[in-house]
Short mmCIF file of C-alpha atoms and ligand atoms in Angstrom, two decimals:
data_model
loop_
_atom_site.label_atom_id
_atom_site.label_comp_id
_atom_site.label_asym_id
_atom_site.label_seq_id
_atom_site.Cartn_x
_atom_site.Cartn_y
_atom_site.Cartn_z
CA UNK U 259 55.74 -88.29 -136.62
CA UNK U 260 58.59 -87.51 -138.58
CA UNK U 261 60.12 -85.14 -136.15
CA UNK U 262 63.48 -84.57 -138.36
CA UNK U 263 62.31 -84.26 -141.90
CA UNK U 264 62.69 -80.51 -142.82
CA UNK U 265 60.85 -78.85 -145.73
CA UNK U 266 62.88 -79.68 -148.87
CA UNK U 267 59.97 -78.37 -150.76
CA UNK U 268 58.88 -74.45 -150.96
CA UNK U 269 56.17 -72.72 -152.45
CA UNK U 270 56.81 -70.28 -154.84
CA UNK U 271 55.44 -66.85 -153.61
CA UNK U 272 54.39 -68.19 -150.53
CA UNK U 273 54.52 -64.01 -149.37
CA UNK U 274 51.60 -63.23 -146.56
CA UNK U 275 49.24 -64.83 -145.20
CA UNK U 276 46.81 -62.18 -146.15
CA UNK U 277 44.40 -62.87 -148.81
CA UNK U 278 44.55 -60.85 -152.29
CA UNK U 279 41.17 -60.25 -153.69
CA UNK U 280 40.76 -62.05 -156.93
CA UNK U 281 40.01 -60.09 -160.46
CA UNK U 282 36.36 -61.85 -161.29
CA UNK U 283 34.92 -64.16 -158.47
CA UNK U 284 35.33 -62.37 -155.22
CA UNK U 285 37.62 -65.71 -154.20
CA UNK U 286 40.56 -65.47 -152.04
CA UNK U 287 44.03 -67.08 -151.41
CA UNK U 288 43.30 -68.42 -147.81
CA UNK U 289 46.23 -69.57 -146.26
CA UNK U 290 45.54 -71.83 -142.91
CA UNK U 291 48.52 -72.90 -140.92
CA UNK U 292 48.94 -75.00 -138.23
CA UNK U 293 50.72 -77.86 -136.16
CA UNK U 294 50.60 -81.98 -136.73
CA UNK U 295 52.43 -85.12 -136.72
CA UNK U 296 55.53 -83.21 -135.31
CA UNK U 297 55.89 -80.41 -138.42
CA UNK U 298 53.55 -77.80 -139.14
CA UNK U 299 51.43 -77.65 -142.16
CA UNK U 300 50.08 -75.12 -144.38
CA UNK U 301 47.08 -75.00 -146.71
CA UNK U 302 45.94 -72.69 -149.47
CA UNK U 303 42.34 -72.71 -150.20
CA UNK U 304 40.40 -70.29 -153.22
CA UNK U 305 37.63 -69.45 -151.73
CA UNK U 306 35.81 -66.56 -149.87
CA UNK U 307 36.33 -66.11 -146.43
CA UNK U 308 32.48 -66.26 -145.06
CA UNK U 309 32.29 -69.97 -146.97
CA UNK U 310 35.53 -70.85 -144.79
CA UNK U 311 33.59 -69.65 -141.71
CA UNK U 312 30.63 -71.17 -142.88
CA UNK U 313 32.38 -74.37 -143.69
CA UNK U 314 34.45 -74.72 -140.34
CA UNK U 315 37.36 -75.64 -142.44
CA UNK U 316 40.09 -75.57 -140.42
CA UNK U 317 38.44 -77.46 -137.52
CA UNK U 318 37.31 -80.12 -139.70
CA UNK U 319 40.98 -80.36 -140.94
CA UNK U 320 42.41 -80.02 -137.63
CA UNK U 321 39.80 -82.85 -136.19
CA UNK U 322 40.62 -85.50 -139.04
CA UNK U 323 44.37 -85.20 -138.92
CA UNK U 324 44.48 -85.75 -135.09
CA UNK U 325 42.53 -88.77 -135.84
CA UNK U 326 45.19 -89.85 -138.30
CA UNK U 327 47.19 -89.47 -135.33
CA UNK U 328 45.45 -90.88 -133.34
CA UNK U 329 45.28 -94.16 -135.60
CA UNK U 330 48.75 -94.35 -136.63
CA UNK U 331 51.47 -92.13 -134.40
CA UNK U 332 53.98 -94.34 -132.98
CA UNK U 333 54.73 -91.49 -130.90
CA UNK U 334 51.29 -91.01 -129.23
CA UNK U 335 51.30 -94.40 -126.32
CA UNK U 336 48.04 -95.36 -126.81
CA UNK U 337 47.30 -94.92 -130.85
CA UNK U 338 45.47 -97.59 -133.01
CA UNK U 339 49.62 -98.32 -133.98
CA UNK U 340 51.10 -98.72 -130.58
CA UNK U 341 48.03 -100.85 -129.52
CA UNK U 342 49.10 -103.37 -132.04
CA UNK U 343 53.14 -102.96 -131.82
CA UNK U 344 52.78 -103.32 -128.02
CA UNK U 345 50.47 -106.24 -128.23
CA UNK U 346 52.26 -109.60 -128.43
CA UNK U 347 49.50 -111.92 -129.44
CA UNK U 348 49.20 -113.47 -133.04
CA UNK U 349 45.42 -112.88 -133.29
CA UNK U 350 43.98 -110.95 -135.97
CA UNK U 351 42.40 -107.42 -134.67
CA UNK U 352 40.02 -105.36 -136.43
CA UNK U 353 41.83 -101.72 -137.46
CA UNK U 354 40.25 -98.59 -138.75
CA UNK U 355 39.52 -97.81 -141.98
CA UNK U 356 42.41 -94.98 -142.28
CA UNK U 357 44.52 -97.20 -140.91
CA UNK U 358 43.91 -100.04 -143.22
CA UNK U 359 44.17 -98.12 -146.59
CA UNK U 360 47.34 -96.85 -145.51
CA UNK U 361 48.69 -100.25 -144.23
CA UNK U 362 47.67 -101.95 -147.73
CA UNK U 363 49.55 -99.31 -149.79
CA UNK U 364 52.13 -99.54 -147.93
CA UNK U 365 52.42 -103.20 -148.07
CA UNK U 366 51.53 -102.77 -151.75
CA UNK U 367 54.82 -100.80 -152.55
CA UNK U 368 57.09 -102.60 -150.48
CA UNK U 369 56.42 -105.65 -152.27
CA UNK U 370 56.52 -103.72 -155.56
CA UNK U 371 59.72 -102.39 -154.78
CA UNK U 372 61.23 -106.08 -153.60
CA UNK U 373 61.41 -104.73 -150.01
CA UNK U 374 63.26 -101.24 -150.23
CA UNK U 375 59.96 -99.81 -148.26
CA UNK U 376 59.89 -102.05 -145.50
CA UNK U 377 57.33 -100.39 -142.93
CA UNK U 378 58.69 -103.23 -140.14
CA UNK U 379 61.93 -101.82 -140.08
CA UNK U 380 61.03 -99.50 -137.45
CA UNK U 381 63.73 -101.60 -134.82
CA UNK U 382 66.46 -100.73 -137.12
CA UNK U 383 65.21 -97.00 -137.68
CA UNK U 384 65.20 -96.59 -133.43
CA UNK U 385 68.58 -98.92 -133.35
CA UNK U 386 70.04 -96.57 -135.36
CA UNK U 387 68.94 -93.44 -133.43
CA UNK U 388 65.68 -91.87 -135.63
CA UNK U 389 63.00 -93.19 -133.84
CA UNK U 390 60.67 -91.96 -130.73
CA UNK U 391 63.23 -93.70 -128.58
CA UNK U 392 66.84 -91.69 -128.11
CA UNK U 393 69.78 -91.67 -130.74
CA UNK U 394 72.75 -93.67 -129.61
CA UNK U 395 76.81 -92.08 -129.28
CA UNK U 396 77.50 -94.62 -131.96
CA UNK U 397 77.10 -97.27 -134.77
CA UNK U 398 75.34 -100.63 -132.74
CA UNK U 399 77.39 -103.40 -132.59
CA UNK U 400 77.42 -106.24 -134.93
CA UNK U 401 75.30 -108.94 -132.85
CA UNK U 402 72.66 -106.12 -131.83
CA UNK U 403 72.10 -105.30 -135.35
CA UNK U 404 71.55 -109.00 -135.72
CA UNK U 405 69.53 -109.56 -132.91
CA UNK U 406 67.23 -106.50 -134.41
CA UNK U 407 67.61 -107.34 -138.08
CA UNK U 408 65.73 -110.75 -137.26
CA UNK U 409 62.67 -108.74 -135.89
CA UNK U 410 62.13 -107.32 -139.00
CA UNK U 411 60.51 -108.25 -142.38
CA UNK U 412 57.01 -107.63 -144.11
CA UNK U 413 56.30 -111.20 -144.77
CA UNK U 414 55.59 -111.13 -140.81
CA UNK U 415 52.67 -108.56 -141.20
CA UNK U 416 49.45 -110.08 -142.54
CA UNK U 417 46.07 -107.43 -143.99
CA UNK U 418 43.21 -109.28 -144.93
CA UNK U 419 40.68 -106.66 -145.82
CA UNK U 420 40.26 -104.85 -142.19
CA UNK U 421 42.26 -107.88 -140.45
CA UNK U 422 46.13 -107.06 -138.83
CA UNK U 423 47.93 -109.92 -137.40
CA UNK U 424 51.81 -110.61 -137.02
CA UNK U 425 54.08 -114.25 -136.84
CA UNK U 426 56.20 -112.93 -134.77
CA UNK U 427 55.53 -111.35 -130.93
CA UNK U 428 57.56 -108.33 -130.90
CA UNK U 429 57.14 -107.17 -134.45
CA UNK U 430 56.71 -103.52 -135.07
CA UNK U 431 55.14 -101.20 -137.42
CA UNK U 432 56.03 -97.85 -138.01
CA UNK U 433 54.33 -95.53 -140.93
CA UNK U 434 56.50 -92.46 -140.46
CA UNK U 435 57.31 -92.72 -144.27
CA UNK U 436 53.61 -92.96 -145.22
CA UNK U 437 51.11 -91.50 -142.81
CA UNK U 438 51.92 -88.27 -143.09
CA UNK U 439 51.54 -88.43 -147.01
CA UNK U 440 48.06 -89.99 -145.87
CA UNK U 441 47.30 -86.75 -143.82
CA UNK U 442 47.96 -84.73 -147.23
CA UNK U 443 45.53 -86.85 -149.14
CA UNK U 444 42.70 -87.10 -146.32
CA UNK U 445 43.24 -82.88 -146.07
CA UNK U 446 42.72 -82.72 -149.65
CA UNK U 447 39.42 -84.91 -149.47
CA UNK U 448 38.31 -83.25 -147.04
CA UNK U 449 38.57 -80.07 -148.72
CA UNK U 450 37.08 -81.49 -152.25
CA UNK U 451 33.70 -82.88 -150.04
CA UNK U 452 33.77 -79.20 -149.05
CA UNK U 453 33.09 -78.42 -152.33
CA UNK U 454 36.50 -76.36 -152.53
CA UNK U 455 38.30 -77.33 -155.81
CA UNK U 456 41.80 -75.02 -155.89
CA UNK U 457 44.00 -75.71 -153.24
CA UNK U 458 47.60 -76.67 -152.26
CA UNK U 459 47.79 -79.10 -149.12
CA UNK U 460 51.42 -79.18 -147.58
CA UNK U 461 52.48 -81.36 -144.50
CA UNK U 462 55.74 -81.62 -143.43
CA UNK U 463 57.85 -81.05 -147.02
CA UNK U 464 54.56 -83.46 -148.83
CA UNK U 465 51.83 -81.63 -151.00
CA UNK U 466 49.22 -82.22 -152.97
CA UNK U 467 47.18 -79.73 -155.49
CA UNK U 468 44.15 -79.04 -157.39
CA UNK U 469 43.30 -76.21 -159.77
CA UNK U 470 44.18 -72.51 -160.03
CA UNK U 471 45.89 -70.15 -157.71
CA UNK U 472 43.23 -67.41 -157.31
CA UNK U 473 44.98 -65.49 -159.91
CA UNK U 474 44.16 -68.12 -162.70
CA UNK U 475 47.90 -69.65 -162.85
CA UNK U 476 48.68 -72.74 -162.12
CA UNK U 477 50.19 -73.83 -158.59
CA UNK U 478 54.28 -73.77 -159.17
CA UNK U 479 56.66 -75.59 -156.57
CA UNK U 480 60.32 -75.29 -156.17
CA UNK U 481 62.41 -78.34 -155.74
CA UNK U 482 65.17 -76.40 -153.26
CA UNK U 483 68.44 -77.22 -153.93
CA UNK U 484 70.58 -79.65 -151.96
CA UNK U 485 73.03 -77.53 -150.16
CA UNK U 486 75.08 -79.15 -147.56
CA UNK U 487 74.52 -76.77 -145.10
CA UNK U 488 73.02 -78.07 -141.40
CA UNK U 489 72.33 -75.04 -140.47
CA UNK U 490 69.74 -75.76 -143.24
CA UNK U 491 69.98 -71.18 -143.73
CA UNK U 492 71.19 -71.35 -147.14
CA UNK U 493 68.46 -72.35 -149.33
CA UNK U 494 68.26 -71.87 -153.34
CA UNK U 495 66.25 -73.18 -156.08
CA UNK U 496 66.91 -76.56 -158.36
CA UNK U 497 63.77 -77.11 -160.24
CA UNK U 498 60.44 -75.44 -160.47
CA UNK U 499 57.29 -77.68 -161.24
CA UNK U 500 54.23 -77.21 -162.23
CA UNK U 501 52.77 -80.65 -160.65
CA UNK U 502 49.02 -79.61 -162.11
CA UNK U 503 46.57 -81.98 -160.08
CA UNK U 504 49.01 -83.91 -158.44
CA UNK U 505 50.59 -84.80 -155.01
CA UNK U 506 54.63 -83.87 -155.12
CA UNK U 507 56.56 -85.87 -152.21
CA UNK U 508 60.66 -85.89 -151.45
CA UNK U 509 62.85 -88.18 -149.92
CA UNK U 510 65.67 -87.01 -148.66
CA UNK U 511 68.83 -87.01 -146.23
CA UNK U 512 71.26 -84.08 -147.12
CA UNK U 513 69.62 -82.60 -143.91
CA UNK U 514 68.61 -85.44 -141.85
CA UNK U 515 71.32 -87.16 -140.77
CA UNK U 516 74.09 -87.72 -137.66
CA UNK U 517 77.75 -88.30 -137.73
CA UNK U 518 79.60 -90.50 -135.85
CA UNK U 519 83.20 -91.59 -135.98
CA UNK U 520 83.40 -89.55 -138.87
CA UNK U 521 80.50 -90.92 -140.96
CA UNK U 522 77.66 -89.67 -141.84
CA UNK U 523 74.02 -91.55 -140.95
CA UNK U 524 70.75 -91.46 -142.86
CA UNK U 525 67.24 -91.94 -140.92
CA UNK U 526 66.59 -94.11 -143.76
CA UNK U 527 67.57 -97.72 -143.96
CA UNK U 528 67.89 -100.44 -146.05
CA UNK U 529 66.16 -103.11 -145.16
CA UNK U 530 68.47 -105.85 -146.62
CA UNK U 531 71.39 -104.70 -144.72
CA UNK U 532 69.64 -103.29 -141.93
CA UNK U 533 71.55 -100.54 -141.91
CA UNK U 534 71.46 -96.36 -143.07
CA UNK U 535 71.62 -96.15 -146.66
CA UNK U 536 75.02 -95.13 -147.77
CA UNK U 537 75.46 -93.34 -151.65
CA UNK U 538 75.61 -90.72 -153.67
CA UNK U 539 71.63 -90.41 -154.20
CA UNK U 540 70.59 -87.40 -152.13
CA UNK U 541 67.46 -86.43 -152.84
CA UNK U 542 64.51 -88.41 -155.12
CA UNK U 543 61.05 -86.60 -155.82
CA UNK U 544 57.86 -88.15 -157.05
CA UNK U 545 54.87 -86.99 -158.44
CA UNK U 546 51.52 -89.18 -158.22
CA UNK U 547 48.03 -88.49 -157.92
CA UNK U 548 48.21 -89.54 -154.56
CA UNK U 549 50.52 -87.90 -151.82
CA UNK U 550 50.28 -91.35 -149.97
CA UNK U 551 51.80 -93.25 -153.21
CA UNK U 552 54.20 -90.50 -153.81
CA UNK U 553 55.57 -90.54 -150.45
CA UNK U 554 56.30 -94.13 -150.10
CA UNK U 555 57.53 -94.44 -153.60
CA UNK U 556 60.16 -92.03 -153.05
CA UNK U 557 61.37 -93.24 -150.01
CA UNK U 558 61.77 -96.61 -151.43
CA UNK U 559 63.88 -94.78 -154.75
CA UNK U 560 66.34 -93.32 -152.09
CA UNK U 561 66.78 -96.88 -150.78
CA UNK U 562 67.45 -98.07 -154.23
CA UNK U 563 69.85 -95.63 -155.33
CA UNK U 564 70.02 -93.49 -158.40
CA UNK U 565 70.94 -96.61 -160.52
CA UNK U 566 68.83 -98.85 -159.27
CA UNK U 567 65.68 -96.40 -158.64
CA UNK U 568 65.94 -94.55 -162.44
CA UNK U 569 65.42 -98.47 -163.29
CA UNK U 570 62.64 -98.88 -161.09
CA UNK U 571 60.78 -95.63 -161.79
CA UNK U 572 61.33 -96.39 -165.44
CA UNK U 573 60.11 -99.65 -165.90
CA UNK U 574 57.06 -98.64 -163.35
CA UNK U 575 56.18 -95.36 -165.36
CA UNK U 576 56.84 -93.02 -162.35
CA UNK U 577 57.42 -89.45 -162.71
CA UNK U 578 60.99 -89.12 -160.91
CA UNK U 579 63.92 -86.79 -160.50
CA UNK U 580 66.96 -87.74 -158.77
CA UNK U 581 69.38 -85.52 -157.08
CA UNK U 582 72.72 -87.35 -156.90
CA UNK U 583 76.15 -85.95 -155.40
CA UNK U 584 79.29 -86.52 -157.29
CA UNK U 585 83.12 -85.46 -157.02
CA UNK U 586 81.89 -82.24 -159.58
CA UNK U 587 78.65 -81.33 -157.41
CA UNK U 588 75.10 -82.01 -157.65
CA UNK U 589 73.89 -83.58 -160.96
CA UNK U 590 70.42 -84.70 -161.51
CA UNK U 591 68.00 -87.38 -163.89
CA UNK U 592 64.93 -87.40 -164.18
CA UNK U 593 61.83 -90.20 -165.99
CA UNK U 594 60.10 -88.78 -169.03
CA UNK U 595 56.90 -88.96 -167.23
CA UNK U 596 58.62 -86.50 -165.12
CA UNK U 597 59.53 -84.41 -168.18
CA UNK U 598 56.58 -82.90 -168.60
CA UNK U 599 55.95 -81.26 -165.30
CA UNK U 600 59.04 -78.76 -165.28
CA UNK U 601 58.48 -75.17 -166.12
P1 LIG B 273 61.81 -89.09 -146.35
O1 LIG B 273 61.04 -87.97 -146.92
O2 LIG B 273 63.24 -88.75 -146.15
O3 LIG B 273 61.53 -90.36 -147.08
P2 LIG B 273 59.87 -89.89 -144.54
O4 LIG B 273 59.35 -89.11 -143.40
O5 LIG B 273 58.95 -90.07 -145.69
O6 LIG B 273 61.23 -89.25 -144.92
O7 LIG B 273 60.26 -91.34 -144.08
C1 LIG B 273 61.44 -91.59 -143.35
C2 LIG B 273 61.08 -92.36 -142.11
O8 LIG B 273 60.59 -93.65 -142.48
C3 LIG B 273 62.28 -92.63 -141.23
O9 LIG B 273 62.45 -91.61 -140.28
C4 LIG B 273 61.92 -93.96 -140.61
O10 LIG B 273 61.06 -93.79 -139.51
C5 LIG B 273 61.16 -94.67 -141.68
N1 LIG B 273 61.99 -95.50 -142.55
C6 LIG B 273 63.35 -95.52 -142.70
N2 LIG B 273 63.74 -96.41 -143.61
C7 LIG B 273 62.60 -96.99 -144.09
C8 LIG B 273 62.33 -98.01 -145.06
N3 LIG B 273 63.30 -98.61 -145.76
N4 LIG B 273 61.04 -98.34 -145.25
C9 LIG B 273 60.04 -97.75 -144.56
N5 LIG B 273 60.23 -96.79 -143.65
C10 LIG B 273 61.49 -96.41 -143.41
MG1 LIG B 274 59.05 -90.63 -147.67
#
């Protein structure tokens, strides 16, 4: 989906892949790895290796995420999401399940956050060179930007219950800053009906965790430390979290960007101008039960801006840090509800 966003989150101790035997129940650190929605993913499951067998896990996983895909990829032609963005009528269609929860939070937090999560922007995201389609030399010209800005805009999308329609012929939805925080929650289900209860679920940079490693601790993330370094080689640690039953999601651009005539481009835009956000916010995480929630929320924080977003995720109780650049380097805030999550 996301084919640019790079890992900004690593697991502490991530070593091998082998499994270390535990001290009391015979459980094991089981790591499963494997490809999806354009990034990789990689899962840590306590449990012994015959239940895993027995279980099937990692088919089952690797079956419902390429259903996700299948439902909402704008890069896969003929997906539940391209079906409707390539449709032009005004009709309401019936859409999935998956595909409706995911719509309604997403609706759900654009509206919460006045429009800063704007999942018809996709136009302005493929204008502006992140989308499936190819990145332009250059900034678009003034009357294309226009043209494109007028296509966007989520009072044109309409969810009632299972029912999708649009006002407007050539409107287009794109859930690259959702779905794959949807993937992370639907892998976590999926290994809770299991009957699996410790485990660490990361997709693409998102995670979400329940319980104990299989040595009793708690699960510990790093936050890495914005480094402006494309090369992305240098990597070193900001903050470590202990998220405890949580899903931990980060926006962020200090990697994904282009340059052209000397500036520098985000893949994320701001709806109201319809163009890359441009300040000194780098980086915003969230943590929320769900990795769905915590996805979208912090992408619509990095639209908002330090200022603006510590507002937000204050008056909304969110637990937030924000990584801001200034002239002395990297400073960062963070909520109370945040607070009591770092190590
Ligand atoms: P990040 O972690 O940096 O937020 P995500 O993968 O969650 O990255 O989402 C970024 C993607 O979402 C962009 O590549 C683009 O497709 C889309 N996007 C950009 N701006 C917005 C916006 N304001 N609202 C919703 N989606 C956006
Ligand atoms: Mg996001």
């Amino acid at each position: 989906m996301n084919k640019f966003k790079q890992l900004l989150l690593v697991l502490l101790a991530v070593s091998i892949s082998a499994c270390f035997p535990s001290n009391n129940s015979g459980k094991t650190e089981i790591l499963l790895q494997g490809r999806t929605m354009g990034t990789t993913y990689n899962i840590k499951v306590v449990a012994t290796l015959k239940q895993l067998e027995a279980l099937k896990l990692q088919q089952k996983i690797d079956d419902a995420l390429k259903q996700v895909n299948q439902e909402m990829s704008t890069y896969i032609a003929d997906s539940e999401i391209s079906r409707f963005n390539q449709s032009t009528s005004l009709d309401p269609i019936e859409v999935s399940d998956g595909f409706a929860r995911v719509l309604q939070e997403s609706i759900r937090i654009g509206e919460l956050s006045g429009g800063k999560l704007d999942i018809t922007v996709g136009p302005l995201v493929n204008l502006w060179g992140f989308g499936p389609e190819l990145r332009p030399e250059k900034a678009p010209s003034d009357e294309l930007l226009a043209a494109t800005h007028a296509r966007v805009g989520l009072t044109n999308l309409h969810l009632n219950a299972k029912q999708l329609s649009k006002d407007i012929p050539n409107l287009y939805v794109d859930l690259s800053t959702t779905a794959k925080g949807y993937g992370v929650d639907v892998v976590a289900e999926l290994i809770e009906a299991n009957g699996i209860t410790n485990y660490l679920v990361e997709i693409g940079g998102e995670m979400r965790l329940r319980g104990f490693k299989h040595t009793g601790e708690l699960w510990a993330i790093a936050i890495e430390k914005p480094i402006l370094d494309p090369s992305g080689e240098q990597r070193a640690i900001q903050q470590v979290i202990i998220p405890k039953d949580n899903a931990v999601a980060t926006s962020g651009d200090y990697r994904n960007y282009f340059e052209a005539d000397g500036q520098r481009f985000s893949h994320i835009i701001d709806p109201q101008t319809g163009k890359p956000i441009n300040h000194n916010l780098v980086s915003v995480t969230v943590i929320a039960p769900s990795s769905m929630t915590a996805d979208g929320l912090s992408t619509a924080l990095m639209v908002m801006g330090t200022e603006q977003g510590m507002k937000f995720a204050v008056k909304h109780e969110l637990a937030a840090l924000f990584i801001s650049k200034t002239e002395h380097g990297f400073t960062e805030q963070f909520t109370v509800k945040f607070k009591q999550y770092l190590k």
